[in-house]
Structure formats: C-alpha cells, structure tokens
Short mmCIF file of C-alpha atoms in Angstrom, two decimals:
data_model
loop_
_atom_site.label_atom_id
_atom_site.label_comp_id
_atom_site.label_asym_id
_atom_site.label_seq_id
_atom_site.Cartn_x
_atom_site.Cartn_y
_atom_site.Cartn_z
CA MET A 1 -36.18 17.69 -54.56
CA LYS A 2 -32.67 19.61 -55.41
CA PHE A 3 -29.45 17.95 -54.40
CA ILE A 4 -26.09 19.49 -54.98
CA TYR A 5 -24.72 16.57 -56.98
CA SER A 6 -26.58 15.17 -59.91
CA SER A 7 -26.45 11.42 -61.57
CA GLY A 8 -23.34 10.66 -62.84
CA GLN A 9 -21.12 12.55 -60.80
CA ARG A 10 -17.79 11.34 -58.97
CA PRO A 11 -17.22 13.73 -55.83
CA LEU A 12 -15.32 10.65 -54.19
CA ASP A 13 -12.95 8.72 -56.36
CA GLY A 14 -14.06 5.33 -56.92
CA TYR A 15 -17.79 5.93 -56.64
CA THR A 16 -20.59 7.23 -59.23
CA LEU A 17 -23.65 8.56 -57.84
CA LYS A 18 -26.83 7.50 -59.46
CA ARG A 19 -29.40 9.85 -57.56
CA GLY A 20 -30.45 11.61 -54.61
CA VAL A 21 -32.49 9.68 -52.13
CA GLY A 22 -32.73 11.83 -48.89
CA LYS A 23 -32.01 15.34 -47.47
CA GLY A 24 -32.29 16.75 -44.21
CA GLY A 25 -30.49 19.08 -41.53
CA PHE A 26 -27.61 16.43 -41.69
CA GLY A 27 -26.99 16.77 -45.05
CA GLU A 28 -27.73 14.81 -48.26
CA VAL A 29 -27.85 11.21 -49.01
CA TYR A 30 -27.09 9.39 -52.58
CA PHE A 31 -27.54 6.10 -54.18
CA GLY A 32 -24.50 5.36 -55.68
CA LEU A 33 -22.48 2.42 -57.17
CA SER A 34 -18.50 1.46 -56.36
CA ASP A 35 -16.10 0.97 -59.47
CA GLY A 36 -16.58 -2.37 -58.52
CA GLY A 37 -20.52 -2.37 -59.19
CA LYS A 38 -21.34 -2.62 -55.29
CA GLU A 39 -24.38 -0.59 -54.29
CA VAL A 40 -23.86 1.81 -51.44
CA ALA A 41 -25.61 4.87 -50.09
CA LEU A 42 -23.29 7.80 -50.05
CA LYS A 43 -23.87 10.39 -47.11
CA LEU A 44 -22.76 13.99 -47.53
CA LEU A 45 -22.38 15.64 -44.21
CA GLN A 46 -22.68 19.33 -43.79
CA GLY A 47 -22.45 21.23 -40.83
CA ASN A 48 -21.04 19.09 -38.29
CA SER A 49 -18.60 19.26 -35.87
CA ASP A 50 -15.56 17.48 -34.94
CA ILE A 51 -17.15 15.27 -32.10
CA GLU A 52 -20.00 14.37 -34.94
CA LEU A 53 -17.23 13.26 -37.09
CA ARG A 54 -15.33 11.26 -34.72
CA GLY A 55 -18.90 9.67 -33.51
CA VAL A 56 -18.97 8.13 -37.29
CA ALA A 57 -15.33 7.24 -37.24
CA GLN A 58 -16.13 4.94 -33.92
CA CYS A 59 -19.32 3.08 -35.34
CA LEU A 60 -17.41 1.90 -38.54
CA ASN A 61 -16.21 -1.24 -37.15
CA LEU A 62 -19.67 -2.05 -35.28
CA LYS A 63 -21.25 -5.29 -36.97
CA HIS A 64 -24.60 -6.51 -36.53
CA PRO A 65 -27.08 -8.16 -38.45
CA ASN A 66 -29.94 -5.42 -37.46
CA LEU A 67 -27.83 -2.36 -37.94
CA VAL A 68 -27.23 -0.70 -41.17
CA SER A 69 -23.43 -1.02 -41.75
CA LEU A 70 -20.88 1.69 -42.27
CA PHE A 71 -18.31 1.09 -44.55
CA ASP A 72 -15.79 4.26 -44.59
CA LEU A 73 -15.50 8.14 -44.06
CA LYS A 74 -14.13 9.84 -46.80
CA THR A 75 -13.30 13.28 -47.53
CA ASP A 76 -13.83 14.93 -51.12
CA ALA A 77 -11.66 17.74 -53.06
CA GLN A 78 -13.43 20.49 -51.23
CA GLY A 79 -13.04 18.80 -47.76
CA ASP A 80 -16.65 17.77 -47.22
CA PRO A 81 -17.05 14.75 -45.03
CA TRP A 82 -18.82 11.69 -46.99
CA VAL A 83 -20.15 8.21 -44.96
CA VAL A 84 -20.04 5.25 -47.45
CA MET A 85 -22.75 2.81 -45.99
CA GLU A 86 -24.74 -0.15 -46.69
CA TYR A 87 -27.45 0.84 -49.22
CA VAL A 88 -31.18 -0.72 -47.77
CA ALA A 89 -33.56 -0.91 -50.54
CA GLY A 90 -36.50 -1.48 -48.29
CA GLU A 91 -38.94 0.47 -46.75
CA THR A 92 -39.07 2.27 -43.15
CA LEU A 93 -41.05 1.18 -40.25
CA ASN A 94 -42.86 4.63 -40.44
CA VAL A 95 -44.19 3.74 -44.12
CA VAL A 96 -45.22 0.34 -42.74
CA LEU A 97 -47.14 2.02 -39.65
CA CYS A 98 -48.81 4.73 -42.25
CA ARG A 99 -50.40 1.23 -43.96
CA HIS A 100 -51.77 -0.13 -40.20
CA PRO A 101 -53.31 2.62 -38.70
CA ASN A 102 -54.68 0.63 -35.85
CA GLY A 103 -51.56 -1.29 -35.31
CA LEU A 104 -49.49 -4.63 -36.32
CA THR A 105 -50.44 -8.00 -34.83
CA PRO A 106 -48.96 -8.61 -31.64
CA ASP A 107 -46.69 -11.45 -32.81
CA LEU A 108 -45.52 -9.60 -35.54
CA ALA A 109 -44.84 -6.76 -33.13
CA ARG A 110 -42.89 -8.68 -31.02
CA GLN A 111 -40.50 -10.40 -33.58
CA TRP A 112 -39.76 -6.68 -35.02
CA PHE A 113 -39.32 -5.36 -31.19
CA ILE A 114 -36.88 -7.93 -30.53
CA GLU A 115 -34.74 -7.24 -33.29
CA LEU A 116 -34.86 -3.71 -32.49
CA ALA A 117 -34.00 -4.50 -29.01
CA GLU A 118 -31.10 -6.66 -30.22
CA ALA A 119 -29.37 -3.85 -32.10
CA VAL A 120 -29.81 -1.31 -29.55
CA GLY A 121 -28.14 -3.63 -26.90
CA TYR A 122 -25.24 -4.10 -29.13
CA LEU A 123 -25.01 -0.40 -29.40
CA HIS A 124 -25.20 -0.22 -25.44
CA ASP A 125 -22.79 -2.92 -25.22
CA HIS A 126 -20.32 -0.88 -26.95
CA GLY A 127 -20.92 2.01 -24.80
CA ILE A 128 -22.90 4.12 -27.49
CA VAL A 129 -26.28 5.51 -27.21
CA HIS A 130 -28.47 5.82 -30.06
CA ARG A 131 -30.24 9.13 -28.91
CA ASP A 132 -32.74 9.37 -31.98
CA LEU A 133 -34.80 5.76 -32.19
CA LYS A 134 -37.86 6.41 -34.16
CA PRO A 135 -39.57 4.35 -36.85
CA GLY A 136 -38.06 6.55 -39.76
CA ASN A 137 -34.76 5.26 -38.81
CA ILE A 138 -35.78 2.00 -38.68
CA PHE A 139 -35.63 0.07 -42.19
CA LEU A 140 -37.46 -3.79 -42.91
CA GLU A 141 -35.48 -5.33 -46.00
CA ASN A 142 -36.28 -9.07 -46.82
CA ASN A 143 -38.39 -9.14 -43.39
CA ARG A 144 -35.46 -8.28 -41.51
CA LEU A 145 -35.27 -5.18 -39.48
CA LYS A 146 -32.10 -2.84 -39.79
CA ILE A 147 -31.64 0.37 -37.80
CA GLY A 148 -30.36 3.16 -39.40
CA ASP A 149 -28.81 6.81 -38.47
CA TYR A 150 -26.41 5.59 -35.42
CA GLY A 151 -23.27 7.06 -37.12
CA LEU A 152 -23.56 10.25 -35.23
CA CYS A 153 -24.51 8.51 -31.93
CA LYS A 154 -22.57 9.18 -28.69
CA PHE A 155 -20.64 7.61 -26.09
CA ILE A 156 -22.36 6.91 -23.25
CA GLY A 157 -20.71 8.95 -20.45
CA GLY A 158 -18.58 10.76 -22.83
CA THR A 159 -16.90 14.06 -21.92
CA ASP A 160 -18.55 16.20 -24.14
CA GLY A 161 -21.76 16.56 -22.81
CA SER A 162 -22.15 20.00 -22.93
CA ARG A 163 -22.32 19.51 -26.65
CA GLN A 164 -24.58 16.39 -26.79
CA SER A 165 -27.53 18.68 -25.28
CA GLN A 166 -27.39 20.44 -28.69
CA SER A 167 -28.48 17.44 -30.57
CA VAL A 168 -31.47 16.86 -32.58
CA GLY A 169 -34.43 14.85 -31.73
CA THR A 170 -37.70 13.79 -32.59
CA VAL A 171 -40.06 15.17 -30.00
CA HIS A 172 -42.57 12.24 -30.03
CA TYR A 173 -39.59 9.94 -28.72
CA MET A 174 -37.69 11.99 -26.31
CA ALA A 175 -37.36 11.01 -22.75
CA PRO A 176 -38.46 13.34 -19.99
CA GLU A 177 -34.82 13.85 -18.79
CA ILE A 178 -33.33 14.78 -22.22
CA ALA A 179 -34.17 18.34 -21.20
CA THR A 180 -31.51 18.19 -18.48
CA GLY A 181 -28.94 16.84 -20.90
CA ASN A 182 -28.88 13.49 -19.93
CA TYR A 183 -28.14 11.17 -22.51
CA ASN A 184 -27.52 7.72 -21.18
CA LYS A 185 -28.87 4.42 -22.37
CA GLN A 186 -32.05 4.91 -20.58
CA ILE A 187 -33.24 7.42 -23.12
CA ASP A 188 -33.20 4.54 -25.85
CA VAL A 189 -35.41 2.46 -23.62
CA TYR A 190 -37.82 5.21 -23.58
CA ALA A 191 -37.89 5.55 -27.21
CA ALA A 192 -38.14 1.94 -27.64
CA GLY A 193 -41.07 1.87 -25.38
CA ILE A 194 -42.68 4.33 -27.40
CA ILE A 195 -42.15 2.59 -30.33
CA LEU A 196 -43.48 -0.73 -29.16
CA PHE A 197 -46.89 1.21 -27.96
CA GLU A 198 -46.97 2.73 -31.76
CA MET A 199 -46.41 -0.94 -33.43
CA LEU A 200 -49.53 -2.10 -31.38
CA THR A 201 -51.64 0.78 -31.62
CA GLY A 202 -50.77 2.68 -34.99
CA LYS A 203 -50.21 5.95 -32.85
CA VAL A 204 -47.85 7.55 -30.09
CA PRO A 205 -48.93 8.02 -26.72
CA PHE A 206 -48.39 11.78 -26.40
CA GLU A 207 -49.57 13.66 -29.13
CA GLY A 208 -50.10 17.48 -29.57
CA GLU A 209 -50.27 20.80 -31.59
CA SER A 210 -46.92 21.88 -30.82
CA VAL A 211 -43.65 20.94 -29.99
CA GLY A 212 -43.84 22.15 -26.24
CA GLU A 213 -47.13 20.66 -25.28
CA ILE A 214 -45.86 17.09 -26.47
CA LEU A 215 -42.75 17.84 -24.26
CA MET A 216 -44.84 18.90 -21.33
CA LYS A 217 -46.82 15.61 -21.89
CA HIS A 218 -43.66 13.52 -21.68
CA LEU A 219 -42.63 15.32 -18.54
CA THR A 220 -46.04 14.91 -16.58
CA ALA A 221 -48.93 13.18 -18.32
CA GLN A 222 -49.16 9.13 -18.30
CA PRO A 223 -49.82 7.39 -21.48
CA ASP A 224 -53.05 5.69 -21.98
CA LEU A 225 -52.23 1.87 -21.86
CA THR A 226 -55.90 0.79 -22.11
CA LYS A 227 -54.96 0.99 -25.88
CA LEU A 228 -52.78 -1.77 -25.64
CA PRO A 229 -52.91 -5.45 -25.54
CA PRO A 230 -53.35 -6.21 -21.85
CA GLU A 231 -50.32 -8.32 -21.39
CA PHE A 232 -48.17 -5.64 -23.03
CA ARG A 233 -49.09 -2.63 -20.51
CA PRO A 234 -47.08 -3.49 -17.82
CA VAL A 235 -43.94 -3.54 -19.99
CA VAL A 236 -44.87 -0.45 -21.94
CA ALA A 237 -45.57 1.07 -18.42
CA LYS A 238 -42.29 0.06 -16.99
CA ALA A 239 -40.25 1.34 -20.04
CA LEU A 240 -42.00 4.91 -20.17
CA SER A 241 -41.40 5.68 -16.43
CA LYS A 242 -40.99 9.32 -15.86
CA ASP A 243 -38.07 8.18 -13.63
CA PRO A 244 -35.07 6.52 -15.54
CA ALA A 245 -34.15 4.17 -12.79
CA GLN A 246 -37.75 2.64 -12.99
CA ARG A 247 -37.28 1.51 -16.47
CA TYR A 248 -35.70 -1.60 -17.80
CA GLY A 249 -32.01 -1.73 -16.79
CA SER A 250 -31.24 -2.67 -20.49
CA MET A 251 -32.65 -3.35 -23.99
CA GLY A 252 -32.15 -6.91 -23.53
CA GLU A 253 -33.98 -7.27 -20.13
CA MET A 254 -36.93 -5.57 -21.88
CA ALA A 255 -36.77 -8.00 -24.88
CA ARG A 256 -37.08 -10.77 -22.16
CA ALA A 257 -39.80 -9.42 -21.02
CA VAL A 258 -41.48 -8.86 -24.24
CA GLU A 259 -40.32 -12.28 -25.62
CA ALA A 260 -41.81 -13.84 -22.38
CA LEU A 261 -45.37 -12.37 -23.33
CA GLY A 262 -46.46 -15.08 -25.94
CA GLY A 263 -43.99 -17.74 -25.71
CA PRO A 264 -41.22 -18.32 -28.47
CA VAL A 265 -41.48 -15.51 -31.04
CA LYS A 266 -42.64 -16.97 -34.14
CA ASN A 267 -41.23 -16.03 -37.54
CA VAL A 268 -43.98 -13.89 -39.11
CA ARG A 269 -43.59 -12.61 -42.44
CA TYR A 270 -44.94 -9.24 -43.29
CA GLN A 271 -46.77 -9.10 -46.45
CA PRO A 272 -47.26 -5.39 -47.75
CA ASP A 273 -50.29 -4.71 -49.36
CA ARG A 274 -49.55 -4.98 -53.37
CA ALA A 275 -52.05 -2.20 -54.40
CA PRO A 276 -52.00 0.50 -51.98
CA LYS A 277 -54.24 3.55 -52.38
CA LYS A 278 -53.41 6.49 -54.53
CA GLU A 279 -52.21 9.39 -52.21
CA LYS A 280 -52.44 12.90 -52.07
CA PRO A 281 -49.24 15.06 -52.04
CA LEU A 282 -47.56 15.66 -48.69
CA ASP A 283 -48.56 19.36 -47.39
CA VAL A 284 -45.09 19.98 -46.63
CA LEU A 285 -42.07 21.26 -48.98
CA PRO A 286 -39.65 18.50 -50.33
CA GLY A 287 -36.91 17.80 -47.92
CA GLU A 288 -38.76 18.90 -45.04
CA PRO A 289 -39.23 16.17 -42.18
CA ASP A 290 -42.25 14.18 -41.62
CA GLU A 291 -42.56 14.54 -37.78
CA PRO A 292 -41.76 17.49 -35.87
CA MET A 293 -38.17 17.96 -35.13
CA MET A 294 -36.41 20.19 -32.72
CA THR A 295 -33.17 21.15 -31.20
CA VAL A 296 -33.21 20.47 -27.40
CA VAL A 297 -31.20 23.16 -25.36
CA PRO A 298 -31.48 22.47 -21.69
CA ALA A 299 -32.22 24.88 -19.18
CA CYS A 300 -32.72 27.81 -21.52
CA SER A 301 -36.79 26.96 -22.31
CA TRP A 302 -38.02 28.57 -19.28
CA ARG A 303 -35.76 31.21 -19.10
CA GLY A 304 -36.19 32.30 -22.90
CA GLN A 305 -40.07 31.90 -22.17
CA VAL A 306 -39.77 34.60 -19.15
CA ALA A 307 -37.66 36.89 -21.30
CA GLU A 308 -40.24 36.65 -24.35
CA LEU A 309 -42.90 37.58 -21.85
CA CYS A 310 -40.99 40.20 -20.17
CA GLY A 311 -40.31 41.87 -23.79
CA SER A 312 -44.09 41.35 -24.59
CA LEU A 313 -45.00 43.08 -21.28
CA GLY A 314 -42.30 45.92 -21.90
CA LEU A 315 -43.59 46.50 -25.33
CA ALA A 316 -47.26 46.28 -24.72
CA THR A 317 -46.02 49.34 -21.85
CA MET A 318 -44.97 51.58 -24.57
CA VAL A 319 -47.86 50.88 -27.32
CA ALA A 320 -50.30 51.62 -24.29
CA ALA A 321 -48.52 55.32 -23.72
CA VAL A 322 -48.83 56.01 -27.20
CA VAL A 323 -52.23 54.69 -27.65
CA SER A 324 -53.23 56.83 -24.47
CA ILE A 325 -51.54 59.99 -25.68
CA LEU A 326 -53.52 59.42 -29.30
CA TRP A 327 -56.91 58.90 -27.33
CA ALA A 328 -56.29 61.93 -25.13
CA VAL A 329 -57.81 64.95 -27.66
CA PRO A 330 -60.77 62.98 -29.10
CA GLY A 331 -61.32 61.48 -25.52
CA GLU A 332 -61.54 64.68 -24.53
CA MET A 333 -59.31 63.63 -21.42
CA LYS A 334 -58.73 66.88 -19.89
CA ASN A 335 -55.95 66.31 -17.49
CA LEU A 336 -53.25 63.80 -16.50
CA THR A 337 -55.50 61.93 -14.23
CA ASP A 338 -57.69 60.88 -16.76
CA ILE A 339 -54.75 59.72 -19.19
CA GLY A 340 -53.08 57.91 -16.39
CA SER A 341 -56.38 56.39 -15.94
CA PHE A 342 -56.95 54.94 -19.08
CA PHE A 343 -53.14 54.12 -19.72
CA PHE A 344 -53.04 52.09 -16.50
CA GLN A 345 -56.17 50.37 -17.49
CA THR A 346 -55.12 49.69 -20.74
CA ILE A 347 -51.81 47.90 -19.67
CA LEU A 348 -53.72 45.98 -16.63
CA VAL A 349 -55.94 44.32 -19.58
CA CYS A 350 -52.72 43.52 -21.67
CA TRP A 351 -51.00 42.07 -18.94
CA GLY A 352 -54.03 40.08 -17.90
CA VAL A 353 -54.19 38.63 -21.23
CA LEU A 354 -50.46 38.28 -21.76
CA ILE A 355 -49.63 36.35 -18.37
CA PRO A 356 -52.26 33.42 -18.74
CA ALA A 357 -51.47 33.16 -22.43
CA LYS A 358 -47.73 32.23 -21.85
CA LEU A 359 -48.76 30.05 -19.31
CA TRP A 360 -51.11 27.74 -20.87
CA GLY A 361 -48.76 28.05 -24.21
CA ASN A 362 -50.03 26.16 -27.60
CA SER A 363 -52.11 23.88 -25.57
CA LYS A 364 -55.58 23.30 -27.14
CA GLY A 365 -58.74 23.84 -25.86
CA ASP A 366 -61.44 26.58 -24.81
CA SER A 367 -62.65 24.68 -21.78
CA TRP A 368 -64.71 26.11 -19.14
CA LYS A 369 -61.96 26.04 -16.50
CA ARG A 370 -60.06 28.46 -18.71
CA ARG A 371 -62.92 30.74 -19.22
CA PHE A 372 -63.57 30.83 -15.35
CA ALA A 373 -59.89 31.85 -15.15
CA MET A 374 -59.97 34.64 -17.36
CA LEU A 375 -63.35 35.66 -15.55
CA GLY A 376 -61.62 35.66 -12.50
CA VAL A 377 -58.79 37.63 -13.99
CA GLY A 378 -61.31 40.17 -15.62
CA ALA A 379 -62.83 40.58 -11.82
CA LEU A 380 -59.60 41.66 -10.56
CA ILE A 381 -59.09 43.92 -13.64
CA GLY A 382 -62.14 45.51 -12.92
CA GLY A 383 -61.33 46.16 -9.18
CA ALA A 384 -58.30 47.66 -10.14
CA ALA A 385 -60.09 49.87 -12.78
CA LEU A 386 -62.60 50.93 -10.38
CA TRP A 387 -60.09 52.42 -8.00
CA LEU A 388 -58.03 54.09 -11.06
CA ASN A 389 -61.30 55.82 -12.21
CA GLY A 390 -61.98 57.49 -8.45
CA TYR A 391 -63.57 54.79 -6.52
CA LEU A 392 -62.88 55.60 -2.67
CA PRO A 393 -63.97 53.01 0.01
CA ARG A 394 -66.30 54.05 2.60
CA THR A 395 -64.02 52.74 5.14
CA MET A 396 -61.32 54.81 4.18
CA PRO A 397 -59.99 56.95 7.49
CA VAL A 398 -62.11 60.12 7.30
CA GLU A 399 -58.69 62.49 7.15
CA ILE A 400 -57.30 60.68 3.94
CA SER A 401 -60.86 60.80 2.56
CA GLN A 402 -61.35 64.43 3.30
CA SER A 403 -58.04 65.37 1.62
CA LEU A 404 -58.86 63.52 -1.03
CA ALA A 405 -62.19 64.92 -1.63
CA GLN A 406 -60.84 68.45 -1.72
CA THR A 407 -59.34 67.16 -5.01
CA PRO A 408 -62.00 68.86 -7.94
CA HIS A 409 -61.47 65.73 -9.79
CA VAL A 410 -61.73 63.23 -7.11
CA GLU A 411 -64.82 64.83 -5.76
CA ALA A 412 -66.38 64.93 -9.30
CA VAL A 413 -66.24 60.98 -9.66
CA MET A 414 -66.99 60.14 -5.97
CA PRO A 415 -69.40 57.33 -6.01
CA THR A 416 -72.90 57.93 -4.14
CA GLY A 417 -73.63 54.23 -4.09
CA ASN A 418 -70.27 52.13 -3.91
CA LEU A 419 -71.98 48.52 -3.69
CA MET A 420 -73.64 49.51 -7.17
CA GLN A 421 -70.47 50.84 -8.81
CA VAL A 422 -68.31 47.98 -7.41
CA ALA A 423 -70.72 45.59 -8.66
CA SER A 424 -70.82 47.25 -12.22
CA TYR A 425 -67.00 47.25 -12.41
CA LEU A 426 -66.48 43.78 -11.53
CA CYS A 427 -69.49 42.53 -13.56
CA TYR A 428 -68.27 44.50 -16.96
CA PHE A 429 -64.64 43.16 -16.77
CA GLY A 430 -65.51 39.93 -15.71
CA VAL A 431 -68.38 39.05 -18.28
CA ILE A 432 -66.15 40.56 -21.20
CA PHE A 433 -63.24 38.41 -20.00
CA PHE A 434 -65.30 35.54 -19.72
CA ALA A 435 -66.98 35.86 -23.03
CA VAL A 436 -64.22 37.00 -25.36
CA ARG A 437 -60.89 34.20 -25.92
CA TRP A 438 -58.65 36.56 -25.00
CA TRP A 439 -55.84 33.89 -24.70
CA LYS A 440 -56.38 32.96 -28.65
CA MET A 441 -54.95 36.69 -29.71
CA ALA A 442 -51.63 36.14 -27.79
CA ALA A 443 -51.20 32.34 -29.04
CA PRO A 444 -47.93 31.70 -30.75
CA ARG A 445 -49.61 29.48 -33.27
CA ARG A 446 -52.57 31.53 -34.08
CA GLN A 447 -53.56 31.25 -37.77
CA SER A 448 -52.49 34.91 -38.72
CA ARG A 449 -49.96 37.85 -37.13
CA PHE A 450 -52.92 39.98 -36.84
CA SER A 451 -56.74 39.70 -37.12
CA LEU A 452 -59.67 42.01 -37.25
CA PHE A 453 -62.29 39.59 -35.76
CA PRO A 454 -60.93 39.62 -32.11
CA ILE A 455 -60.98 43.48 -32.24
CA LEU A 456 -64.63 43.12 -33.65
CA ALA A 457 -65.70 40.80 -30.94
CA THR A 458 -64.14 43.00 -28.27
CA GLY A 459 -65.71 45.96 -29.27
CA PHE A 460 -69.38 44.02 -29.78
CA TRP A 461 -68.90 42.40 -26.17
CA SER A 462 -67.78 46.03 -24.77
CA LEU A 463 -70.33 48.07 -26.36
CA ILE A 464 -73.13 45.48 -25.40
CA LEU A 465 -72.00 45.30 -21.73
CA PHE A 466 -71.53 49.43 -21.88
CA LEU A 467 -75.76 49.54 -22.29
CA ILE A 468 -75.80 47.35 -19.30
CA PHE A 469 -73.19 48.44 -16.78
CA PRO A 470 -72.85 52.15 -17.12
CA MET A 471 -69.08 53.33 -17.64
CA ASN A 472 -67.27 56.09 -19.17
CA MET A 473 -66.51 55.36 -23.01
CA SER A 474 -62.92 55.37 -22.45
CA THR A 475 -63.09 52.03 -20.56
CA ALA A 476 -64.80 50.45 -23.82
CA ILE A 477 -61.85 52.00 -25.86
CA GLY A 478 -59.13 50.85 -23.66
CA LEU A 479 -60.50 47.41 -24.04
CA ILE A 480 -60.73 47.64 -27.90
CA ALA A 481 -57.22 49.03 -27.70
CA SER A 482 -55.81 45.91 -25.73
CA ALA A 483 -57.23 43.64 -27.94
CA VAL A 484 -54.89 45.62 -30.86
CA ILE A 485 -52.09 45.69 -28.71
CA VAL A 486 -52.12 42.08 -27.67
CA GLN A 487 -51.60 40.73 -31.15
CA LEU A 488 -48.89 43.21 -31.84
CA VAL A 489 -46.71 42.12 -28.91
CA SER A 490 -47.34 38.66 -28.89
CA PRO A 491 -44.71 36.54 -30.79
CA TRP A 492 -46.08 34.83 -33.89
CA ASP A 493 -44.68 31.44 -35.11
CA GLY A 494 -47.37 30.74 -37.62
CA PRO A 495 -50.05 27.87 -37.70
CA ILE A 496 -48.85 24.28 -37.36
CA VAL A 497 -49.01 22.30 -40.61
CA GLN A 498 -50.95 19.15 -40.08
CA VAL A 499 -49.56 16.32 -41.98
CA SER A 500 -51.42 13.13 -41.82
CA ARG A 501 -49.40 10.03 -41.09
CA LYS A 502 -51.21 8.29 -44.22
CA LYS A 503 -49.55 10.92 -46.35
CA ALA A 504 -45.84 9.82 -45.49
CA LYS A 505 -43.65 9.25 -48.35
CA PRO A 506 -41.23 6.31 -47.96
CA ARG A 507 -37.89 6.92 -47.87
CA LEU A 508 -35.40 4.38 -48.94
CA LEU A 509 -32.68 5.42 -46.40
CA SER A 510 -32.48 7.52 -43.44
CA ALA A 511 -29.43 9.58 -42.55
#
C-alpha cells in the first residue's frame, strides 16, 4: 500500500510519522509520535468539504471511555487538514467476528453491545448522529470497546441536510430511510441492531450479490430472527423495524432491553486465539474497503435507472435498424414490408429482454417464476410477430380484409389455417424465451461485457424450434441478432469480487 508520506517525515510541526496504517476514500492514516513521545494517529483528510471539517472540530471536546479520542485539528504547509487522534493498537470487531463465524457468546455480545450503546448514546446526547456504525469502525483494546470514525458525524437536525445526503455509508448497515436523506439517531439504532445480530450469529441479516439487492432487502425483506437466541429476537426485531417510529427511542432504551435479557452483565474477558491459521491473500487490491461501500444520492436511483433503461431501449432500436438493413440483401427481403417486419420483431425481442432484466436488477436466481414470466413475454412477442408477418384474424370486418387482401404481399402470406399458425408463433417464441436465460445477457454483473455463449444458445434453440414450428429464416436470424444487440446495449459493471470474511485483514485504526 503506497502512502503519500514515508517514515520519518514531519508534515506537521511537533509530530514524526512512523508508518502508514490505513487508506481509503477519506484520505490516509499514519501512526506517529509527538516530540514529547506520545503515540498518536494522524489522519490526513482529502477531498472533504467545510461542513465535514466543522464536524471534526465540533467533536474535538467529546470525552467518553468508549470513543476514540480526538486531540486536535491541524493544517500542514500545503493547506491539507490533519486530525490528531488517539492511537488504538487493538483489533477491530470485524476481525474478531472473522474468527467466530458462528457468533460470540451471548454474555460477551451483551457486554460489548452495552458499551457500544453507551458510546453512541453519548453522541446522541450531544446532538450528533454517527451515520456509519459497523464492526470495522469498532475497536477492542484491553477488553474495552471503542468507537472510531465519528469525527465526520453530522449534527441531528442540522441545516445541511442536502449535503448530508451525499455521505458514504456501508450498505449492510444502512437503515431504509437513509435513501430519503433522513439522518436522525434512528439510523444508528438500526445499525446497532444489525451489529447485535452479527455479534450473535457471525453474519449480517441481509446479504446479496450487489449493493442494489442488499438495499432492496433493507427496504422490503424481514430478517430471519430464528438464527438468534430466542431471548434476543424481540430486541433485534424492534431495532430493525422498517418504520423508524417503531424502533427504540434511544440507544439507552435499547441497552436496557439487552441488559435485562440475562441479569447483571458479567465482565467477560475476551481471549483471542493464540495461533490463528495462516490465511490466503485478499482478492482485492490494497487500500480497497473490505465491505461494499456506496454513495447514497436520494431520489436519484429510480430516475437514473429509468434513464439508463431508456438509453438502452433507444440504442437497441438504432442497432436493430442497422442490422435490418444489413440483413436485407442476403436475406432476400425484397420490399419494405419484409424489412419492417424483421426490424420491429427484433426491437420487440430486445425490449422484451431489457425491460424485465432492469426490473430484476442484479438479483440472483434462475427460478421457475422467472422462466415462466419470460415464457409469457415470449408468447406476447410471438403474437405481435404473427401480426407483423401478415396474419389477419378471421373476425376482421369483410371490407378491411378485402382491402388488405388486394395487396400482393399480404395476399401471399394470408394464412389458410389460422389456428395452426397462431399456435406455431406463440409456441416458437414462448419456448425459446423459456429455454434461454435472456436476463443473463442484460445483467450488469455478468461475467463479461460480450459473450458468444448466449448467442450460440439462442441460435441452437432457434434452429431446433425452427424444425418443429415452420417459420421463415428471418425469424430465427432476428432472435440471434437480438442476443447480440442486448449484450451490446446493456450496461456492464463487471462481476462482483467475492471476498470471504475469513480473509479480512485486521486494521489497526479506522478513519
């Protein structure tokens, strides 16, 4: 991990840097010594606004045994702000939980949670909300819990609500109302409930393959409380209520509820394993966060998704037009009606894939519900393709039917067996939409930007079904072209890097 400053440098008068200990979006953290020999942590803030710097200044005089102490706020010769704070040599709660994948003992969890609640309650009593409670910001030193990373907290009910909405948070611990820019103390109660759940089970209640999937679970899903000891279930259920008004009114109230579960809290001393197993290197780059992070921009997510979908639909239309023109010559399409039928059929297939894929997002699954939904979409597209290829229902008024029948092309394709033709089109498109996992082609987290495998799969099923349900060759070619177009126009964020919690590196200090 590369840091701006190296050992022995003195960017701040009175302090000598010894080594870098942490790096992230906030800047960098160094272990250093004052000229008097006091060990301190020096945080170099980068890219922070004035309101964030004022937040640090307002926290300088907070004193609590379960909070990492902030000593001073200084500026170096280059004008960069630094925070001088207590150096905590212990490990984070996140590292401890990595050694206990099934959770801590209830007594130890109660003891540490009450210390956590006391520290967060102290912040609330001073009008400050933490906003980013998580095990990575909780330290253990000499069997005492300390909360860090509160220097950039916000005042409850402050006047900079619009700026607060751009804060960075950890998605596994985000309260549902954060998406609306609500930053009162109830979001800390919610995060504390998540942490209590994790201390008791070793896992967070809501997991997923993407940030969007986890956030949606926070908004709509109920946690599985059966994993908890029975006496803790009512407490965690109330803390994780979707409605902030239904949660505990304060951290003190929640702490008293936890304390009442097993009588007086015993002073349980945690003894870490002396010889932990050798671990493999992390599958992430140095300096990257060990948990999914995101920037919350309220009231923009759905609008952004709609704009992204509209862009994909429009681009698919343009690419389909180019493909139609290119296929006109080798496909022997001799008139505009044939070209138009091929063009609109291709658009219908692309749109029929892109819209459901956007609704499903990055959610996992190859469920039968999803396949049957695609079967229904395919049947609808088959009905539209049937009409595009000249099908005229027998119930059409005589004068309209005779007028259309005078057109040579329509006369040539007028069906003689309407029921058989309807069944063929509906089955052809329905089965191929059921058999091929079209939504995988448009998933933002697909393995590669463009792959030949889904194109080959579409081609295989198109040709197999072509032998069963006689169609013109342009129908099968349109489906294969659609598999190409969908991949080209769908956004791609790359696959998610899965990092096992057992591989997490301990951090000496969080910033």
